[in-house]
Coordinates of C-alpha atoms in Angstrom, one line a residue:
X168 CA 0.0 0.0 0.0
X169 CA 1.4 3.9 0.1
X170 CA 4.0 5.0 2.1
X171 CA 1.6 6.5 4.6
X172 CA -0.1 2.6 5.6
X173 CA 3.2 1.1 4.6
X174 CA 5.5 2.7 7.3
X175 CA 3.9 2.8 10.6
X176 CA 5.0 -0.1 12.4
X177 CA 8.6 1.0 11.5
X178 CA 8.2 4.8 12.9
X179 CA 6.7 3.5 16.0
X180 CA 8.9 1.1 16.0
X181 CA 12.0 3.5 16.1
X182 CA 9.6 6.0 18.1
X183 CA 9.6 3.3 21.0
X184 CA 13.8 2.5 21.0
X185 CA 14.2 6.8 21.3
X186 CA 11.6 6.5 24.0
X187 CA 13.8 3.8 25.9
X188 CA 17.1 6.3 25.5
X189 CA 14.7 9.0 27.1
X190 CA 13.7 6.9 29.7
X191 CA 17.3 6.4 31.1
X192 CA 17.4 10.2 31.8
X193 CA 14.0 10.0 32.9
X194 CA 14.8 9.5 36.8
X195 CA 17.3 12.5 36.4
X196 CA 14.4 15.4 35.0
X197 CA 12.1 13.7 37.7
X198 CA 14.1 13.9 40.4
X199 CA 16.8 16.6 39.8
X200 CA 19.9 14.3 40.3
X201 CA 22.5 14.9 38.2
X202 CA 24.2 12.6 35.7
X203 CA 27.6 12.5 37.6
X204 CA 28.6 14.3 40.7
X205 CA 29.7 17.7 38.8
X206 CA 32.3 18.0 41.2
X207 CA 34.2 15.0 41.6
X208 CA 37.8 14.5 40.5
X209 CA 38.3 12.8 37.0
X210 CA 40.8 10.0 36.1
X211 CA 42.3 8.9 34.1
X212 CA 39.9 8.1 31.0
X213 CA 41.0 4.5 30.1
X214 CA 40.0 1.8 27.5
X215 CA 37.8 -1.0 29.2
X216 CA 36.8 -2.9 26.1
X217 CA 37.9 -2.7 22.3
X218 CA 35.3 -3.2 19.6
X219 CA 36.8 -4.6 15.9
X220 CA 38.7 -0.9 15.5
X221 CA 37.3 1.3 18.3
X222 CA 37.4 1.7 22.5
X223 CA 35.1 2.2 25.0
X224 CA 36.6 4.1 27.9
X225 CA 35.8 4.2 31.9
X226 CA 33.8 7.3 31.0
X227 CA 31.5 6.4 28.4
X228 CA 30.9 3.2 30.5
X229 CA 30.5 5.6 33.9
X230 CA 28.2 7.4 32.1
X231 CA 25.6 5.2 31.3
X232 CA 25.8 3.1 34.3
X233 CA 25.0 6.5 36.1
X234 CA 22.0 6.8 33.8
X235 CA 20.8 3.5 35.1
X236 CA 21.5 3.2 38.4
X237 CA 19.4 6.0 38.7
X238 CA 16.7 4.5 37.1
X239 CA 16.9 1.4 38.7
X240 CA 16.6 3.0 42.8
X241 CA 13.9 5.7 40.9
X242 CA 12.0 1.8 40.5
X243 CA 12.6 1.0 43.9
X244 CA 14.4 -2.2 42.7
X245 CA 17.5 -3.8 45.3
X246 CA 20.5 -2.8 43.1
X247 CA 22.5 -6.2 42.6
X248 CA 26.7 -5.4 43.1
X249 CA 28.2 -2.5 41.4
X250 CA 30.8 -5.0 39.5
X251 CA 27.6 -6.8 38.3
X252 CA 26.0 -3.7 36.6
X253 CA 29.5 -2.8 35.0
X254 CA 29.6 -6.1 33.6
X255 CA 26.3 -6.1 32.3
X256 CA 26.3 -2.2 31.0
X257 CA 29.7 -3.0 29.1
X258 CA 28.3 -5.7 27.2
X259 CA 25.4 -3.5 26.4
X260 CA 28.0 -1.0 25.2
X261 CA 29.9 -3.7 22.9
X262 CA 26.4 -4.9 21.3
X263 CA 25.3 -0.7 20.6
X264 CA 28.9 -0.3 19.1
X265 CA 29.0 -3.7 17.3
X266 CA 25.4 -2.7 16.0
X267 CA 26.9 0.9 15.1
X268 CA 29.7 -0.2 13.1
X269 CA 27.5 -2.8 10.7
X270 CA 25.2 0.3 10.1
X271 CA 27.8 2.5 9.1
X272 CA 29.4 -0.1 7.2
X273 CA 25.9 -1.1 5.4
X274 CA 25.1 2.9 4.7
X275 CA 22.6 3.0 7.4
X276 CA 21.8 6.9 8.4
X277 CA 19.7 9.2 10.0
X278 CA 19.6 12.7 8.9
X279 CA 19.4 15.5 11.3
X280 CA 16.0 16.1 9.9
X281 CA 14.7 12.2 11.1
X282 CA 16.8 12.9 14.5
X283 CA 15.0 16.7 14.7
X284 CA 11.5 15.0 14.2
X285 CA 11.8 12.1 16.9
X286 CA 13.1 14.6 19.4
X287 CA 10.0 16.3 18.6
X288 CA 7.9 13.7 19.1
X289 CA 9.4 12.6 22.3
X290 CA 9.2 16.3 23.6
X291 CA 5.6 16.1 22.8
X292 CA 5.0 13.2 24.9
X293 CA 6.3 14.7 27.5
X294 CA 3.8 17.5 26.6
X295 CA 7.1 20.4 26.5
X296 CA 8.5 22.3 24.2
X297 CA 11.5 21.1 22.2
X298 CA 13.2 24.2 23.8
X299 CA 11.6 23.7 27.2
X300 CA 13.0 19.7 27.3
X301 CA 16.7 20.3 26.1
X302 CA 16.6 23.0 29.3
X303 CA 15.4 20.6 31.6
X304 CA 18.0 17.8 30.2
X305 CA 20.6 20.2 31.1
X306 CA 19.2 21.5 34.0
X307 CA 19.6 18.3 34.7
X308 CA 22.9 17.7 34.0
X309 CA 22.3 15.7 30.6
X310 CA 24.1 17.5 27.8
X311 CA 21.9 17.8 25.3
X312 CA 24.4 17.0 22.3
X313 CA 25.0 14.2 24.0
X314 CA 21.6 13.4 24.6
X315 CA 20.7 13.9 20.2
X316 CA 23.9 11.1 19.4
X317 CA 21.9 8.6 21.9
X318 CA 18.2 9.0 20.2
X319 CA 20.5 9.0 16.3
X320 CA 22.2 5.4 17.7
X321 CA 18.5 4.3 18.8
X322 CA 17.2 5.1 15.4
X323 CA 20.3 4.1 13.9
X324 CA 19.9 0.3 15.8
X325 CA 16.3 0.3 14.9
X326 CA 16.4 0.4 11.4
X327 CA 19.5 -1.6 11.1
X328 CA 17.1 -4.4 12.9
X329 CA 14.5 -3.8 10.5
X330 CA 16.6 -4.3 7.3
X331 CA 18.7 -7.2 8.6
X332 CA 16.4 -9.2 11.2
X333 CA 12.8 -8.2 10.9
X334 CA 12.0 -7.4 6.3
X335 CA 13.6 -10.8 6.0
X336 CA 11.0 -13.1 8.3
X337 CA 8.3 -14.5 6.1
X338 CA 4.9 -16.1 7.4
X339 CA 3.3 -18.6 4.8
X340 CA -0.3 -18.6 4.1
X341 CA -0.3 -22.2 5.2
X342 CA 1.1 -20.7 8.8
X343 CA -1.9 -18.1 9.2
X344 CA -4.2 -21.0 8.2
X345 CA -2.9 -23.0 11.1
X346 CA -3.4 -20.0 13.5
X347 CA -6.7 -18.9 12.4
X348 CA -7.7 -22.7 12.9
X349 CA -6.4 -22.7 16.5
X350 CA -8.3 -19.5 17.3
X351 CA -11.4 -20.8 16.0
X352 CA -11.1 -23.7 18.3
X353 CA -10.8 -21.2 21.5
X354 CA -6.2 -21.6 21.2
X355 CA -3.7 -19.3 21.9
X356 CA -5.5 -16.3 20.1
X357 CA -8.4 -15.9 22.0
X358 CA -7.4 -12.9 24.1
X359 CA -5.6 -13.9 27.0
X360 CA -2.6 -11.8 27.4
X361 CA 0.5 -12.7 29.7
X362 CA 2.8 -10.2 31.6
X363 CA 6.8 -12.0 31.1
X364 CA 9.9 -11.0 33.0
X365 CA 12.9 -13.2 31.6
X366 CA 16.6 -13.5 31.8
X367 CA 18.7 -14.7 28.7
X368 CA 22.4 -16.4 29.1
X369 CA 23.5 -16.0 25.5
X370 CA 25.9 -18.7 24.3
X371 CA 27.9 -17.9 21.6
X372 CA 27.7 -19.8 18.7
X373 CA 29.7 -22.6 18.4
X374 CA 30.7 -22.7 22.0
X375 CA 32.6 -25.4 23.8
X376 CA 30.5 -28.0 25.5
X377 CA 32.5 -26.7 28.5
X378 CA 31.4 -23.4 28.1
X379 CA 28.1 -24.5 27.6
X380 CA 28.1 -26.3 30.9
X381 CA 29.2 -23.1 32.8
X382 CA 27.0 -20.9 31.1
X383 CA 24.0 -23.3 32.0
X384 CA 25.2 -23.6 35.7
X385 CA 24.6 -19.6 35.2
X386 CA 21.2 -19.6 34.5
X387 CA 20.3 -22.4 37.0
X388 CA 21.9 -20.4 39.3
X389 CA 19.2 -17.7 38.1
X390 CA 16.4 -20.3 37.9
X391 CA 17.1 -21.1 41.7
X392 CA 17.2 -17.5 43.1
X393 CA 13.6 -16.8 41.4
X394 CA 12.1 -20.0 42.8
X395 CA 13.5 -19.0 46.1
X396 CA 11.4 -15.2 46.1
X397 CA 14.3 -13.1 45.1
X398 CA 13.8 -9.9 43.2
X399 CA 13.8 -10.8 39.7
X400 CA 14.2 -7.1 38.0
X401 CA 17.7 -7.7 40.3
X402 CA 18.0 -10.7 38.8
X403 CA 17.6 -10.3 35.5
X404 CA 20.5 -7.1 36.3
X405 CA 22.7 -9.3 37.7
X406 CA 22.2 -12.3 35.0
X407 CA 20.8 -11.3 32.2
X408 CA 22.4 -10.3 28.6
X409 CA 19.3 -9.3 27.3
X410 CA 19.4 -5.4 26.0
X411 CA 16.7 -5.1 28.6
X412 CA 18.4 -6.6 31.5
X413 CA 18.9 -3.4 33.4
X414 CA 14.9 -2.7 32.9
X415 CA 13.9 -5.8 34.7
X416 CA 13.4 -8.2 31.4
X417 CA 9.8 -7.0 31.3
X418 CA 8.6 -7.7 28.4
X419 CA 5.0 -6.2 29.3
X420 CA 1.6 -8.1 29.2
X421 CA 1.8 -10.2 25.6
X422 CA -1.0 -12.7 24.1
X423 CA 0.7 -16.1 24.4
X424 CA 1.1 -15.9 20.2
X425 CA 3.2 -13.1 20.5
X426 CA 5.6 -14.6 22.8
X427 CA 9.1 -17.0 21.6
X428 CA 6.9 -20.5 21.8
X429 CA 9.5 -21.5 24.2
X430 CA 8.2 -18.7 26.7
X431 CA 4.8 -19.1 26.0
X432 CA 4.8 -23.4 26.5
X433 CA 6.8 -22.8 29.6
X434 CA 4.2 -19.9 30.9
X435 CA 0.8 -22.1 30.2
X436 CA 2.3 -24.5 32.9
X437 CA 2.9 -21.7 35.7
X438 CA 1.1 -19.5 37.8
X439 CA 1.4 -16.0 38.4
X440 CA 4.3 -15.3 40.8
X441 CA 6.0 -18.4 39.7
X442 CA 9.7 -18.5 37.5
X443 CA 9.9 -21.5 35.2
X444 CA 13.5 -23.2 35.4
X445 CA 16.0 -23.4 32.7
X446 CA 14.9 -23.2 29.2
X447 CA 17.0 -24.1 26.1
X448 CA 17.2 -22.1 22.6
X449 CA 19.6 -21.4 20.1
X450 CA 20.4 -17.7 21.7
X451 CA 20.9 -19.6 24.5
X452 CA 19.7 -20.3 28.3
X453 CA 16.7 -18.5 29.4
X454 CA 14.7 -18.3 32.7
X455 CA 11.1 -16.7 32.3
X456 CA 8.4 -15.7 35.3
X457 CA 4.9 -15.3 34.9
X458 CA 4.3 -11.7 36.6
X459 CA 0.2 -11.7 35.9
X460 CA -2.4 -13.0 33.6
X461 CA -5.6 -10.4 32.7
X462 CA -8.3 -10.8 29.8
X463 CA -9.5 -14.2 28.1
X464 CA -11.8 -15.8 25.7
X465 CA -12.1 -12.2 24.0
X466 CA -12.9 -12.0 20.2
X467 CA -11.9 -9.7 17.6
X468 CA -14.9 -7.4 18.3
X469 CA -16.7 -5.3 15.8
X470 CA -14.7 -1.8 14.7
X471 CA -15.0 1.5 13.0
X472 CA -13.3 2.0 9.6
X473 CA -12.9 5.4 8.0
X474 CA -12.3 5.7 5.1
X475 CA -10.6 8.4 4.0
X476 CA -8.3 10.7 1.5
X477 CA -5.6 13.0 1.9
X478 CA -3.1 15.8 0.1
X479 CA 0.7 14.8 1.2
X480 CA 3.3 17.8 0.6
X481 CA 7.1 16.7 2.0
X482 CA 9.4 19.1 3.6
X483 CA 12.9 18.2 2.5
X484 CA 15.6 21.2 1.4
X485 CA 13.8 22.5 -1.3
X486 CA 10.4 22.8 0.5
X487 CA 10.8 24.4 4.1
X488 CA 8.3 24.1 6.8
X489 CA 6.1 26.8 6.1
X490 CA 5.9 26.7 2.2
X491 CA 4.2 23.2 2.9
X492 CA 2.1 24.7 5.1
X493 CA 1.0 27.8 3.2
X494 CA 0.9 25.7 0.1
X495 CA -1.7 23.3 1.7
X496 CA -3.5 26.4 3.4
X497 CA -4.0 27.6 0.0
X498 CA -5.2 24.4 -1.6
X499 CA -7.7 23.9 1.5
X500 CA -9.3 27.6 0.9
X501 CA -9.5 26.5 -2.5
X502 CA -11.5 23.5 -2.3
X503 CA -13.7 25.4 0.0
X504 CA -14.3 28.3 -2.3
X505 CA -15.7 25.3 -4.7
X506 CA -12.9 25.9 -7.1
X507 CA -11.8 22.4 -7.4
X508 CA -12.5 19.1 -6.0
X509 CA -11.1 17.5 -3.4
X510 CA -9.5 14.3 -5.8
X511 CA -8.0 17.2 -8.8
X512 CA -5.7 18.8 -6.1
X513 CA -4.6 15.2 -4.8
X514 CA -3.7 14.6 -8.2
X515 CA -2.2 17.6 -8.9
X516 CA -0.4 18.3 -5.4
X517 CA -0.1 15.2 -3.1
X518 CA 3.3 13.6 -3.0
X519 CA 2.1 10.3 -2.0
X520 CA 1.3 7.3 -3.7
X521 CA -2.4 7.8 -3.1
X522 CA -2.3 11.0 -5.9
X523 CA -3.5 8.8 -8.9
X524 CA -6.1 7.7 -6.8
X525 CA -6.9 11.5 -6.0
X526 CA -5.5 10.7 -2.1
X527 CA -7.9 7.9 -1.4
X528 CA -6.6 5.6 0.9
X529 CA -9.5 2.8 1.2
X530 CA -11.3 2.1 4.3
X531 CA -8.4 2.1 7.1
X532 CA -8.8 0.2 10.5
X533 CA -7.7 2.2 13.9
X534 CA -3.7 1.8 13.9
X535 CA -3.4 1.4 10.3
X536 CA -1.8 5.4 10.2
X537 CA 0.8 7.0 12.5
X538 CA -1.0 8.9 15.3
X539 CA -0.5 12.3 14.5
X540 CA -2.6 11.3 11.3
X541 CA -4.9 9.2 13.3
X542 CA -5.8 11.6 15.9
X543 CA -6.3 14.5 13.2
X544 CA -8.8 12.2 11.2
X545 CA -11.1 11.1 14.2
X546 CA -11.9 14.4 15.2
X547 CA -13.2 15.1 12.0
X548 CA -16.9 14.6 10.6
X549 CA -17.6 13.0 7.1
X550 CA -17.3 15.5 4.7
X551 CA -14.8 18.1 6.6
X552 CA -11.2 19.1 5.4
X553 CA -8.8 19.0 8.0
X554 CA -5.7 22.3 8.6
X555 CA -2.9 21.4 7.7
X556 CA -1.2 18.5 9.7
X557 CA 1.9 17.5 10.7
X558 CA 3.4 13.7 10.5
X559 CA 6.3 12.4 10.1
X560 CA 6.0 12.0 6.3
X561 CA 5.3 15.7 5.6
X562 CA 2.4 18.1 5.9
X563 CA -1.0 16.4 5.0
X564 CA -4.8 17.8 4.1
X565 CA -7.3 15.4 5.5
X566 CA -10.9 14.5 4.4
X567 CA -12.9 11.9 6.3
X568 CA -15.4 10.5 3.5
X569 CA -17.5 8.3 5.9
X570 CA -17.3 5.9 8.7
X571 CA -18.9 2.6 9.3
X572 CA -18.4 0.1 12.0
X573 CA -18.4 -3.9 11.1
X574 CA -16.8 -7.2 12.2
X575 CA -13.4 -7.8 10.9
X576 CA -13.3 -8.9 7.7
X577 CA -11.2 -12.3 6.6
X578 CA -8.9 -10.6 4.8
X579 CA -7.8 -8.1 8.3
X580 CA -8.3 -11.2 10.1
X581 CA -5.4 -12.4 7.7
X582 CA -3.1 -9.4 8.5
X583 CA -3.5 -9.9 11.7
X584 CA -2.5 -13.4 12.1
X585 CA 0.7 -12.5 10.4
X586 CA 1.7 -9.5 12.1
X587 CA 1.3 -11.5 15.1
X588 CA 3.0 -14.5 14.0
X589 CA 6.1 -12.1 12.6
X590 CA 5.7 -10.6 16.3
X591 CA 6.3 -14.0 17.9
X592 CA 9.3 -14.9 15.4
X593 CA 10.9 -11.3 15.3
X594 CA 12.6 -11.8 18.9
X595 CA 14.0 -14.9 18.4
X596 CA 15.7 -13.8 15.1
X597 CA 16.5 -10.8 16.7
X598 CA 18.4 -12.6 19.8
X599 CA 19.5 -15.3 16.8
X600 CA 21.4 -12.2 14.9
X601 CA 22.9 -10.4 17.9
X602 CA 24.7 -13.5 18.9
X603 CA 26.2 -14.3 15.3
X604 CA 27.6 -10.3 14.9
X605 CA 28.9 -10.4 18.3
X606 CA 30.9 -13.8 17.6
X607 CA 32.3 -12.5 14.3
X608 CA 33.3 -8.9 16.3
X609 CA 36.7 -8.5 17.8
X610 CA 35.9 -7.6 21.6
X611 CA 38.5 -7.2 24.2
X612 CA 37.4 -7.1 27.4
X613 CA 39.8 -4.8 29.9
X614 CA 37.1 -4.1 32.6
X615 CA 39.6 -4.6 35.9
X616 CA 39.0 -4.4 39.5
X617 CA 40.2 -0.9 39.7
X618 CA 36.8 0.7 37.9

């Protein structure tokens, strides 16, 4: 379909990986601690790991542990030893710049445009200013320079995932047959939803079965603490080499069909409260706890469709902000003065691939457009032309045609199944292809008692 109901899942996508750099500096603008003590003695700056051609130093690994230890005590979670969250943030560090490097090498960028946007948006969802936040991130004690290189490696990381792990998983129609079937007889689809903590112990591949043994005595040793009661965000701190380790493993409340099978087998056998014990899978050794269970036996319920058209002009460097704007200010008073129709300026105008269609895009389901789109469109009545709106894709016109509201057809039915089946396969690839990139890196490890 057009860019506009193409792209979504990938904007939000890298919307939510900025919104996980922001949320490391969240405890900091909530609570007014600084970064660093801003008046403590520097070392030395020293190299604690080498990646292929590049360091990491004490500092850049200081930094972000910082960053997380204060978001860890703003959570109220027992911090696990200080050597165990260097450990753990290092490796972090040696994935982001193993990541980093194969996206420079592959041509992956993000303009200062994209980065300019998603600050934005974040800014927004904090409901400030963009001049209001960078204030309070340096009020703060979060340079803000600083602060625009983390969000560009986010977005950088994101899309690198999305061209090398997540465009390349295919779901057959004989796969979606097999699901739809299952939900029909009352399985995994039928609205139950699971909230997961785990813990991964990635083996690399090709590993000795020494290593193997060790690395499994690792997450047993996990497995036994969780049985026992003991805090498993701390856990998963102190064990895990999951990217989400230092946030606990949640992995938030899930369907059991979009969860790894592995996790969602071992969480139909346990209650909530309980940790499962060691689980096998190519990434490795994994331990899982079944936080809470909510919904069930829920259908697909009847929704409302809009359909709609719309006008897309891009702002790039020969179209500025406000030439979009004026330019779709003008066409809007035209179609109102009854100069022209709605479908003749799409066609002459829009830059989307909805123009020959005169901006039509079909009858769309909720979720089907970003939300800047989304929102503008629902609080308009059949027949009304929106002001001029701001997405991500440009500055649009809007025109609700009508609404109705019916069951889901087959074909969305369909899409559905294979979003979610692509959702349950995405995270194993994912944890599959960080594991082979960080074998074929050259990492030195020089993290020593003395950090």
């Amino acid at each position: 379909m057009i860019s506009l109901l193409s792209a979504p899942f990938r904007i939000r996508q890298a919307g939510r990986l900025a919104v996980l750099a922001l949320l490391a500096c969240a405890p900091l603008l909530s609570s007014g601690a600084s970064a660093a003590p801003r008046n403590e003695p520097k070392e030395a700056d020293r190299i604690v790991a080498v990646v292929n051609d590049e360091v990491i130093t004490a500092s850049d690994l200081r930094q972000r542990l910082d960053l997380a230890l204060a978001q860890l005590k703003s959570r109220g979670t027992t911090l696990p030893p200080r050597e165990e969250l260097e450990r753990q943030m290092l490796e972090r560090l040696v994935m982001d710049r193993v990541q980093l490097q194969l996206a420079k090498d592959s041509g992956v960028r993000v303009s200062d445009a994209d980065l300019d946007q998603a600050i934005g948006r974040i800014a927004a969802n904090n409901k400030v200013s963009v001049q209001d936040f960078r204030a309070m991130l340096e009020k703060d004690g979060v340079p803000y320079p600083r602060f625009r290189e983390e969000i560009r490696s986010e977005i950088t990381i994101s899309r690198l995932r999305e061209r090398e792990v997540d465009n390349r998983i295919t779901i057959s129609d004989g796969e979606v047959d097999n699901f739809l079937a299952g939900e029909q007889q009352g399985g995994p689809a039928s609205g139950e939803e699971w909230q997961i903590a785990h813990i991964l112990v990635r083996s690399p591949e090709g590993a000795s079965p020494e290593a193997l043994q060790k690395l499994q005595a690792k997450a047993a040793q996990a497995a036994e603490r969780a049985a026992k009661g003991d805090d498993f965000a701390q856990l998963a701190a102190s064990y895990s080499d999951a990217p989400d380790a230092l946030t606990g493993g949640d992995l938030g409340f899930r369907t059991p069909d979009r969860l790894p099978a592995i996790f969602a087998q071992a969480a139909a056998q346990l209650s909530p409260g309980q940790a499962s014990g060691v689980l096998r899978s190519p990434a490795g050794f994994h331990v899982i706890k079944l936080i809470a269970k909510k919904g069930g036996g829920v259908q697909l319920p009847p929704v409302e469709q809009t359909r709609v058209r719309h006008i897309l002009i891009r702002v790039n460097e020969v179209v500025s902000e406000d030439e979009a704007r004026r330019k779709l200010a003008a066409v809007k008073e035209r179609l109102e003065k009854g100069g022209a129709t709605f479908a003749e300026m799409a066609r002459l105008y829009s830059q989307d691939g909805s123009a020959a269609k005169g901006g039509d895009l079909g009858w769309i389901y909720p979720g089907d457009t970003v939300p800047e789109f989304e929102k503008a469109m629902n609080e308009l009545p059949p027949g009304k032309i929106s002001d001029p709106v701001r997405s991500p894709f440009g500055w649009h016109l809007i025109q609700v045609q009508e609404r109705r509201v019916q069951d889901v057809s087959d074909e969305r039915r369909r899409a559905i199944a294979r979003q979610t089946l692509r959702e349950r396969r995405v995270d194993d690839a994912y944890q599959d292809w960080l594991r082979q990139i960080r074998d074929r890196a050259y990492v030195e490890i020089r993290l020593g008692s003395g950090d």
